[in-house]
Amino acid sequence: MSQSPQAEHAMNASDARRDLYALVKHAEDDGVTTLIHRMGSKREDRVLLAPLDRFPAARKAGAFPSWALSAAQKEFGTLVSQAASGQPQVLRRNTTSVAVLLPADPHTSVPSSDPAAPSGAAPAGGAVNSQGQQDRESAPRRLATLGDAIGSVLTTGPADGPTFGLPGLDAATGGLQPGRLTLVAAAPNVGGSLLGLAAARTTALVDHRTVLYAASGPNRDDVFRRILSAETGGDYPRLKQGRLTDYEQDVARQLMQAGDVLLIDDGSNLTAEDIAETAPHMEGLALVVVDRLQAAHSARLPLSGNRLPDASQILSTLARTLHVSVLAVVDSDDPTLLGLLDADVLLTLTATTDPGRVQVTVAERDFGVIGSAYLRPDLLHARFGDAEAVPVAGTGSEEWRLHTTPVERELADAALPYTSGAQKGLPSALTHLLAALRTALAAGDQAAIDELAASLAQAAAAPPRLPDTAEGRRLAAALHAYNAAAAASVTAQPSAPESARPAAASGAASDADEEVRRDDDDGLVPGDEEDEPQGAIFPALRILKDSVTRSKMHPVPVIRLEDREDGPWPLISEDMDGEPRWVHPDVTSTRVAHTRENGKRVRRDQLDVPASFGDGVLCLIDRNGSFPSACSAVPLAPNKLLHTGPLDAFDKTKAGIYQIDIPDWDYPGMPHPLGRLIDRPDDEGRVWVTTPHIKQLERLHRDGHLTTPVTIHDSWTGKANESLFKPFYTAAREARTELIQAGGEPYKNYKTRLSIALRLLWPKRPSQRSPFWRPDWRMSMVAEASVRHWLNAFKAVQEGHTLIALRNVDAAIFWTPDETPPGTYRIGTGFGQVKAKFIQPGEFIPEGDD
């Protein structure tokens, strides 16, 4: 058969299918057209694989049938037949049109309105002969009504995607949905690969559906041994030595029969393109597992380093194009990396304080965290167990019931038909909330139960319309009972009594009655870690937790108990706040006794100013809300700190703690910018500081106030973030604006809850429960407040004002000849503004509410 005059090459359909990617590239880059012929039962189909310039109308989205290259390769024979019959087929790379299949014979070509169009090829900008040859260039996009969408949902039935075979995790995720890319993120040694293996085992060996296991990390022998270990309970290290028991050999022979549904690709230089090219040729493919994406670059592993974002895009397109589930494992939980990967669902594995449990947080694109589950790691046998399956009432172990209320137990039991998927009809948000309750109850996680209480109470107070079934009526009754119990709890259980609270927690942060508080006294009392009841004046702790939870960096709010004795954590101390606590060297400061109006005896400062200062009065500057103000932009690392050692220069993209030399400071009338940090150097004269002080020293060096740059001898850092507490700051500022006018108990309660929430970032006593344990967050926040306090005073001194004392994070005292505060301060009641008081020489300095 002669070659078409419009084609530069010719080949049969089988060869074209094999070389499709190369042919498309030739068409796209070089403008090459290829004639493709395919012999059918009655006729020979002839088409042209042509560049888009031959048929510009194909560039219009939705104008003609379009296929991703991986899908086109799978259905190539059908595409050739349709194109030969006069229906052009557009080929795409991801979402970009790159080539088109056109009829090659004149009698089947696309009709043209251009009489000069050459025969045997589609006209430029041509249209398909369809519905009266309507010009597709001007045809409207196809739209679906809401009724169409509802009908589609109602007729498709429940999703039939692969699962992990772990009930708690399957309930939290809803299984692995076809058409979506699920990413399993875990630091090394946490077991991320085992979740991919669990999904592959369940899909292939239980559901007997085809799985492509793309092994970029382990080889096929490793994959088989892990499957055998998980299936038999045999020790994985022993299996790696090739020593199998008779039972294990029998199971291995049985697994051989699953070879046609579980296919392993462990070829060298495995790429995402290889996976996308292989998948369309697998009949009945249900799941693709990619084990693994490696965060660190490796020249021998294409699925590593900076190539991962492109690889995830290809895998995401593969999932949507073939409508299969794609699960990829990445050996990192770095939120910066995860944010670059195109995942529809993100499962993050995090080790807990209990070595027998791993938490899996489930996040969905556009929705954030939608659920969580706990798994029991069994690394010796290469598998996870379900650590959270709450038994149905009357069956199994009842140990989980010992520490819960009857109302909670009934709500968990009543929710089971819906959280398990056996019954439908609940809003997804409520389903996930009830599943989280069952997870927390099963794990005995009282902190999680307490955290869920507010959301559960809100849902129970306004429940949705439930199905009129036995299960629906039982759940409605359980929600009603929970709502009644929650309402009674709010009325009958006030917060911790003020009489039991240390003075620093019950009043303003600066209202300290005694000498400086000991570093192991955090001012907290039992009960402070509990969320405020519904209707509280200012639920500070709930707001702070929400600020952290909503972060896309997936912060780690609690460092595990076993990790607190090494790494950066023993290096962090209260001295890192850098509070000034400074009095001018020519001024005499004396602590004198003072009796408050309520009869309580305290000690206060009395400052004696020498005559050389001239006539004047003391101007006391009291900054409003120093700590919550610092939350507006405190630089810290939301995730774990990694040892980054000595640094040539400060990296603005990182935050953490740094070991530096104490810089020389000789500016008249100003304390050292590191405050009390300089009083406790190590044997080499060095101190550990947080990021706010590093940034302060860098600024002072740039402005010429420090002669030498900062030298960083050691460091522990992570990806920096300055907005983690920003929502908390915003809420606190708005509440203050309203409550400061009311005054009295509402405003006092507001200040108390602010203080408690921020102190809970670093509870000192092991017995003190808290949703946080991040001393670096706490000290960075306090250091930021100290730095801002110091810089404001420095501006005033630079303008000629005389600083008498600078202390804590909110009090500065100036000597002024008239009752006028330094113009560098803003007078007012808002955050960042100050109150100014004037005190005659010889009088004591008031503090706090005095």
PDB file of C-alpha atoms in Angstrom, residues 405-412 414 437 453 456-463 466 472-490:
ATOM      1  CA  THR A 405     -18.735   7.650  80.445  1.00  0.00           C
ATOM      2  CA  PRO A 406     -21.893   5.704  79.560  1.00  0.00           C
ATOM      3  CA  VAL A 407     -22.954   8.553  77.271  1.00  0.00           C
ATOM      4  CA  GLU A 408     -19.700   8.371  75.299  1.00  0.00           C
ATOM      5  CA  ARG A 409     -19.886   4.575  75.089  1.00  0.00           C
ATOM      6  CA  GLU A 410     -23.453   4.639  73.794  1.00  0.00           C
ATOM      7  CA  LEU A 411     -22.611   7.304  71.228  1.00  0.00           C
ATOM      8  CA  ALA A 412     -19.667   5.210  69.986  1.00  0.00           C
ATOM      9  CA  ALA A 414     -24.666   3.902  68.027  1.00  0.00           C
ATOM     10  CA  LEU A 437     -14.424   9.399  68.817  1.00  0.00           C
ATOM     11  CA  ALA A 453     -15.671  17.125  73.221  1.00  0.00           C
ATOM     12  CA  LEU A 456     -19.185  16.652  69.546  1.00  0.00           C
ATOM     13  CA  ALA A 457     -21.187  18.953  71.805  1.00  0.00           C
ATOM     14  CA  GLN A 458     -21.738  21.357  68.921  1.00  0.00           C
ATOM     15  CA  ALA A 459     -22.859  18.528  66.617  1.00  0.00           C
ATOM     16  CA  ALA A 460     -25.130  17.065  69.289  1.00  0.00           C
ATOM     17  CA  ALA A 461     -26.704  20.454  69.966  1.00  0.00           C
ATOM     18  CA  ALA A 462     -27.765  20.784  66.317  1.00  0.00           C
ATOM     19  CA  PRO A 463     -27.890  17.243  64.920  1.00  0.00           C
ATOM     20  CA  LEU A 466     -31.156  11.184  60.656  1.00  0.00           C
ATOM     21  CA  GLY A 472     -30.869   6.265  62.857  1.00  0.00           C
ATOM     22  CA  ARG A 473     -33.217   6.507  65.835  1.00  0.00           C
ATOM     23  CA  ARG A 474     -30.607   5.007  68.145  1.00  0.00           C
ATOM     24  CA  LEU A 475     -27.952   7.477  66.988  1.00  0.00           C
ATOM     25  CA  ALA A 476     -30.412  10.377  67.371  1.00  0.00           C
ATOM     26  CA  ALA A 477     -31.115   9.331  70.953  1.00  0.00           C
ATOM     27  CA  ALA A 478     -27.381   8.999  71.667  1.00  0.00           C
ATOM     28  CA  LEU A 479     -26.691  12.488  70.316  1.00  0.00           C
ATOM     29  CA  HIS A 480     -29.550  13.889  72.392  1.00  0.00           C
ATOM     30  CA  ALA A 481     -28.148  12.271  75.541  1.00  0.00           C
ATOM     31  CA  TYR A 482     -24.665  13.568  74.782  1.00  0.00           C
ATOM     32  CA  ASN A 483     -26.022  17.083  74.300  1.00  0.00           C
ATOM     33  CA  ALA A 484     -27.841  16.948  77.643  1.00  0.00           C
ATOM     34  CA  ALA A 485     -24.691  15.727  79.420  1.00  0.00           C
ATOM     35  CA  ALA A 486     -22.546  18.426  77.787  1.00  0.00           C
ATOM     36  CA  ALA A 487     -24.991  21.156  78.819  1.00  0.00           C
ATOM     37  CA  ALA A 488     -25.022  19.880  82.383  1.00  0.00           C
ATOM     38  CA  SER A 489     -21.209  19.773  82.439  1.00  0.00           C
ATOM     39  CA  VAL A 490     -20.957  23.422  81.430  1.00  0.00           C
TER      40      VAL A 490
END
